[in-house]
PDB file of C-alpha atoms in Angstrom:
ATOM      1  CA  ILE A 571      67.952 -53.698 -73.493  1.00 51.00           C
ATOM      2  CA  ARG A 572      71.165 -54.100 -75.514  1.00 56.00           C
ATOM      3  CA  LEU A 573      73.145 -55.103 -72.405  1.00 54.00           C
ATOM      4  CA  ILE A 574      70.535 -57.716 -71.495  1.00 55.00           C
ATOM      5  CA  GLY A 575      70.656 -59.007 -75.072  1.00 54.00           C
ATOM      6  CA  ARG A 576      74.432 -59.353 -74.927  1.00 56.00           C
ATOM      7  CA  LEU A 577      74.176 -61.166 -71.591  1.00 55.00           C
ATOM      8  CA  HIS A 578      71.539 -63.551 -73.004  1.00 51.00           C
ATOM      9  CA  ALA A 579      73.685 -64.270 -76.068  1.00 56.00           C
ATOM     10  CA  TRP A 580      76.744 -64.913 -73.895  1.00 55.00           C
ATOM     11  CA  LEU A 581      74.827 -67.258 -71.552  1.00 56.00           C
ATOM     12  CA  TRP A 582      73.198 -69.006 -74.507  1.00 54.00           C
ATOM     13  CA  ARG A 583      76.577 -69.681 -76.110  1.00 55.00           C
ATOM     14  CA  LEU A 584      78.155 -70.716 -72.809  1.00 55.00           C
ATOM     15  CA  THR A 585      75.398 -73.251 -72.027  1.00 55.00           C
ATOM     16  CA  ARG A 586      74.444 -74.031 -75.658  1.00 55.00           C
ATOM     17  CA  GLY A 587      70.905 -72.911 -74.927  1.00 55.00           C
ATOM     18  CA  ARG A 588      70.376 -75.169 -71.922  1.00 52.00           C
ATOM     19  CA  LEU A 589      70.177 -72.355 -69.361  1.00 50.00           C
ATOM     20  CA  ILE A 590      68.211 -69.797 -71.356  1.00 54.00           C
ATOM     21  CA  ALA A 591      66.241 -71.582 -74.070  1.00 51.00           C
ATOM     22  CA  GLY A 592      63.523 -68.939 -74.107  1.00 51.00           C
ATOM     23  CA  ILE A 593      61.385 -66.626 -72.038  1.00 57.00           C
ATOM     24  CA  GLY A 594      58.117 -68.081 -70.802  1.00 58.00           C
ATOM     25  CA  ALA A 595      56.606 -70.144 -73.618  1.00 53.00           C
ATOM     26  CA  ALA A 596      58.541 -68.192 -76.265  1.00 73.00           C
ATOM     27  CA  PRO A 597      61.701 -69.918 -77.515  1.00 88.00           C
ATOM     28  CA  LEU A 598      64.912 -68.041 -78.233  1.00 88.00           C
ATOM     29  CA  LEU A 599      67.180 -68.120 -81.272  1.00 91.00           C
ATOM     30  CA  LEU A 600      70.487 -66.440 -81.954  1.00 90.00           C
ATOM     31  CA  LEU A 601      70.286 -64.175 -84.990  1.00 96.00           C
ATOM     32  CA  THR A 602      73.477 -63.161 -86.777  1.00 96.00           C
ATOM     33  CA  THR A 603      73.198 -60.229 -89.173  1.00 97.00           C
ATOM     34  CA  LYS A 604      75.521 -57.943 -91.101  1.00 97.00           C
ATOM     35  CA  GLY A 605      75.561 -54.419 -89.637  1.00 96.00           C
ATOM     36  CA  HIS A 606      73.728 -51.919 -91.849  1.00 94.00           C
ATOM     37  CA  LYS A 607      76.237 -49.154 -91.035  1.00 93.00           C
ATOM     38  CA  THR A 608      79.493 -50.965 -90.268  1.00 94.00           C
ATOM     39  CA  GLY A 609      79.122 -54.207 -92.208  1.00 94.00           C
ATOM     40  CA  ARG A 610      80.366 -56.050 -89.117  1.00 95.00           C
ATOM     41  CA  VAL A 611      78.718 -59.281 -88.005  1.00 95.00           C
ATOM     42  CA  ARG A 612      76.326 -58.912 -85.043  1.00 91.00           C
ATOM     43  CA  THR A 613      74.594 -61.647 -83.031  1.00 90.00           C
ATOM     44  CA  THR A 614      71.454 -61.002 -81.009  1.00 88.00           C
ATOM     45  CA  PRO A 615      69.117 -63.295 -79.063  1.00 87.00           C
ATOM     46  CA  VAL A 616      65.564 -62.967 -80.379  1.00 92.00           C
ATOM     47  CA  LEU A 617      62.295 -64.616 -79.374  1.00 92.00           C
ATOM     48  CA  TYR A 618      60.642 -66.460 -82.234  1.00 95.00           C
ATOM     49  CA  LEU A 619      57.579 -68.387 -83.295  1.00 95.00           C
ATOM     50  CA  ASP A 620      57.708 -71.565 -85.370  1.00 94.00           C
ATOM     51  CA  ASP A 621      55.532 -71.143 -88.452  1.00 95.00           C
ATOM     52  CA  GLY A 622      55.821 -74.313 -90.480  1.00 93.00           C
ATOM     53  CA  ARG A 623      59.384 -74.381 -91.773  1.00 94.00           C
ATOM     54  CA  ASP A 624      59.817 -70.631 -91.161  1.00 97.00           C
ATOM     55  CA  PHE A 625      60.490 -68.588 -88.040  1.00 97.00           C
ATOM     56  CA  ILE A 626      58.684 -65.364 -87.145  1.00 98.00           C
ATOM     57  CA  VAL A 627      60.644 -62.744 -85.196  1.00 97.00           C
ATOM     58  CA  VAL A 628      59.285 -59.578 -83.599  1.00 97.00           C
ATOM     59  CA  ALA A 629      61.169 -56.268 -83.841  1.00 97.00           C
ATOM     60  CA  SER A 630      59.651 -55.017 -80.579  1.00 94.00           C
ATOM     61  CA  PHE A 631      62.787 -53.625 -78.865  1.00 91.00           C
ATOM     62  CA  GLY A 632      60.813 -53.726 -75.603  1.00 89.00           C
ATOM     63  CA  GLY A 633      58.300 -51.188 -76.907  1.00 92.00           C
ATOM     64  CA  ASN A 634      60.983 -48.605 -77.638  1.00 92.00           C
ATOM     65  CA  ASP A 635      60.090 -45.977 -80.265  1.00 95.00           C
ATOM     66  CA  MET A 636      63.195 -46.949 -82.263  1.00 95.00           C
ATOM     67  CA  HIS A 637      63.572 -50.128 -84.282  1.00 96.00           C
ATOM     68  CA  PRO A 638      66.141 -52.626 -82.984  1.00 95.00           C
ATOM     69  CA  ALA A 639      69.453 -52.617 -84.854  1.00 95.00           C
ATOM     70  CA  TRP A 640      69.014 -56.220 -86.010  1.00 96.00           C
ATOM     71  CA  TYR A 641      65.801 -55.214 -87.805  1.00 98.00           C
ATOM     72  CA  LEU A 642      67.577 -52.363 -89.613  1.00 97.00           C
ATOM     73  CA  ASN A 643      70.381 -54.774 -90.470  1.00 97.00           C
ATOM     74  CA  LEU A 644      67.920 -57.238 -92.031  1.00 98.00           C
ATOM     75  CA  LYS A 645      66.232 -54.462 -94.007  1.00 97.00           C
ATOM     76  CA  GLN A 646      69.601 -53.613 -95.575  1.00 96.00           C
ATOM     77  CA  TYR A 647      71.000 -57.169 -95.764  1.00 98.00           C
ATOM     78  CA  PRO A 648      68.167 -59.748 -95.566  1.00 98.00           C
ATOM     79  CA  GLU A 649      70.472 -62.779 -95.566  1.00 98.00           C
ATOM     80  CA  ALA A 650      71.357 -63.938 -92.052  1.00 98.00           C
ATOM     81  CA  GLU A 651      72.111 -66.950 -89.906  1.00 97.00           C
ATOM     82  CA  VAL A 652      70.164 -68.359 -86.972  1.00 96.00           C
ATOM     83  CA  VAL A 653      71.088 -70.896 -84.333  1.00 90.00           C
ATOM     84  CA  ILE A 654      68.119 -72.834 -83.021  1.00 87.00           C
ATOM     85  CA  ARG A 655      68.527 -75.749 -80.624  1.00 79.00           C
ATOM     86  CA  GLY A 656      72.203 -75.922 -81.594  1.00 80.00           C
ATOM     87  CA  GLU A 657      71.513 -76.076 -85.330  1.00 88.00           C
ATOM     88  CA  HIS A 658      72.895 -73.362 -87.643  1.00 92.00           C
ATOM     89  CA  ARG A 659      70.713 -72.293 -90.582  1.00 96.00           C
ATOM     90  CA  ARG A 660      71.136 -69.679 -93.286  1.00 98.00           C
ATOM     91  CA  VAL A 661      67.926 -67.677 -93.694  1.00 98.00           C
ATOM     92  CA  ILE A 662      66.499 -64.837 -95.700  1.00 98.00           C
ATOM     93  CA  ALA A 663      64.216 -62.292 -94.030  1.00 98.00           C
ATOM     94  CA  ARG A 664      61.152 -60.578 -95.372  1.00 98.00           C
ATOM     95  CA  GLU A 665      58.785 -58.269 -93.548  1.00 98.00           C
ATOM     96  CA  ILE A 666      55.298 -59.597 -92.957  1.00 97.00           C
ATOM     97  CA  SER A 667      52.342 -57.633 -94.313  1.00 97.00           C
ATOM     98  CA  ILE A 668      49.797 -56.007 -91.992  1.00 94.00           C
ATOM     99  CA  GLU A 669      47.191 -58.576 -93.114  1.00 96.00           C
ATOM    100  CA  GLU A 670      49.486 -61.487 -92.302  1.00 96.00           C
ATOM    101  CA  LYS A 671      50.429 -59.860 -88.986  1.00 96.00           C
ATOM    102  CA  LYS A 672      46.759 -59.818 -87.940  1.00 96.00           C
ATOM    103  CA  ILE A 673      46.743 -63.614 -88.239  1.00 96.00           C
ATOM    104  CA  ILE A 674      50.123 -64.260 -86.579  1.00 97.00           C
ATOM    105  CA  TRP A 675      50.050 -61.643 -83.787  1.00 97.00           C
ATOM    106  CA  PRO A 676      47.625 -63.548 -81.485  1.00 97.00           C
ATOM    107  CA  ARG A 677      49.911 -66.609 -81.613  1.00 95.00           C
ATOM    108  CA  LEU A 678      52.899 -64.462 -80.676  1.00 95.00           C
ATOM    109  CA  VAL A 679      51.041 -62.849 -77.778  1.00 95.00           C
ATOM    110  CA  LYS A 680      49.939 -66.273 -76.548  1.00 93.00           C
ATOM    111  CA  SER A 681      53.576 -67.394 -76.342  1.00 91.00           C
ATOM    112  CA  TYR A 682      54.786 -64.062 -74.890  1.00 92.00           C
ATOM    113  CA  PRO A 683      52.035 -61.696 -73.597  1.00 93.00           C
ATOM    114  CA  GLN A 684      54.499 -58.797 -73.183  1.00 92.00           C
ATOM    115  CA  PHE A 685      54.372 -58.218 -76.951  1.00 94.00           C
ATOM    116  CA  ASP A 686      50.930 -56.605 -76.523  1.00 95.00           C
ATOM    117  CA  ILE A 687      52.318 -54.310 -73.824  1.00 95.00           C
ATOM    118  CA  TYR A 688      55.261 -53.404 -76.045  1.00 95.00           C
ATOM    119  CA  GLN A 689      52.891 -52.459 -78.896  1.00 96.00           C
ATOM    120  CA  GLN A 690      50.909 -50.229 -76.514  1.00 95.00           C
ATOM    121  CA  ARG A 691      54.114 -48.502 -75.334  1.00 94.00           C
ATOM    122  CA  THR A 692      55.217 -47.333 -78.759  1.00 96.00           C
ATOM    123  CA  SER A 693      53.715 -45.191 -81.495  1.00 96.00           C
ATOM    124  CA  ARG A 694      55.373 -47.300 -84.212  1.00 96.00           C
ATOM    125  CA  GLU A 695      53.813 -50.413 -85.661  1.00 95.00           C
ATOM    126  CA  ILE A 696      56.028 -53.244 -84.434  1.00 97.00           C
ATOM    127  CA  PRO A 697      57.224 -55.155 -87.496  1.00 97.00           C
ATOM    128  CA  LEU A 698      57.309 -58.924 -87.831  1.00 98.00           C
ATOM    129  CA  LEU A 699      59.790 -60.698 -90.057  1.00 98.00           C
ATOM    130  CA  ARG A 700      59.586 -64.145 -91.583  1.00 98.00           C
ATOM    131  CA  LEU A 701      62.892 -65.985 -91.662  1.00 98.00           C
ATOM    132  CA  THR A 702      62.945 -68.647 -94.372  1.00 98.00           C
ATOM    133  CA  ALA A 703      65.709 -71.219 -94.700  1.00 96.00           C
ATOM    134  CA  MET A 704      67.863 -70.754 -97.786  1.00 95.00           C
ATOM    135  CA  SER A 705      68.373 -73.793-100.005  1.00 76.00           C
TER     136      SER A 705
END
């Protein structure tokens, strides 16, 4: 999964998102976080959902029983940067509550049905994060 993510990020940068703009109906953003262990900057392609002025990202890691590193990074350092359609934005992340997830999850599954399969694969509750632009 990490190798595929690196390949997606490389292709996205090379083509500025023209070749791989998303997967199915789900669009893709590049998420840059500070590493929770190393403090080094890391960039990962992540599917997202537009939610008003915010973006919702899913820490599914393909249904793996571990959380993705970018999620752990955001838990430690919630300030990050995203690139969407060539535009850079500084964001702050917060985890979505279970109640809010119940409302948003069907929209995510509609844009990318694999999310339901990923949730069935793992014993962990897949977290959602809301990325809000910083002023």
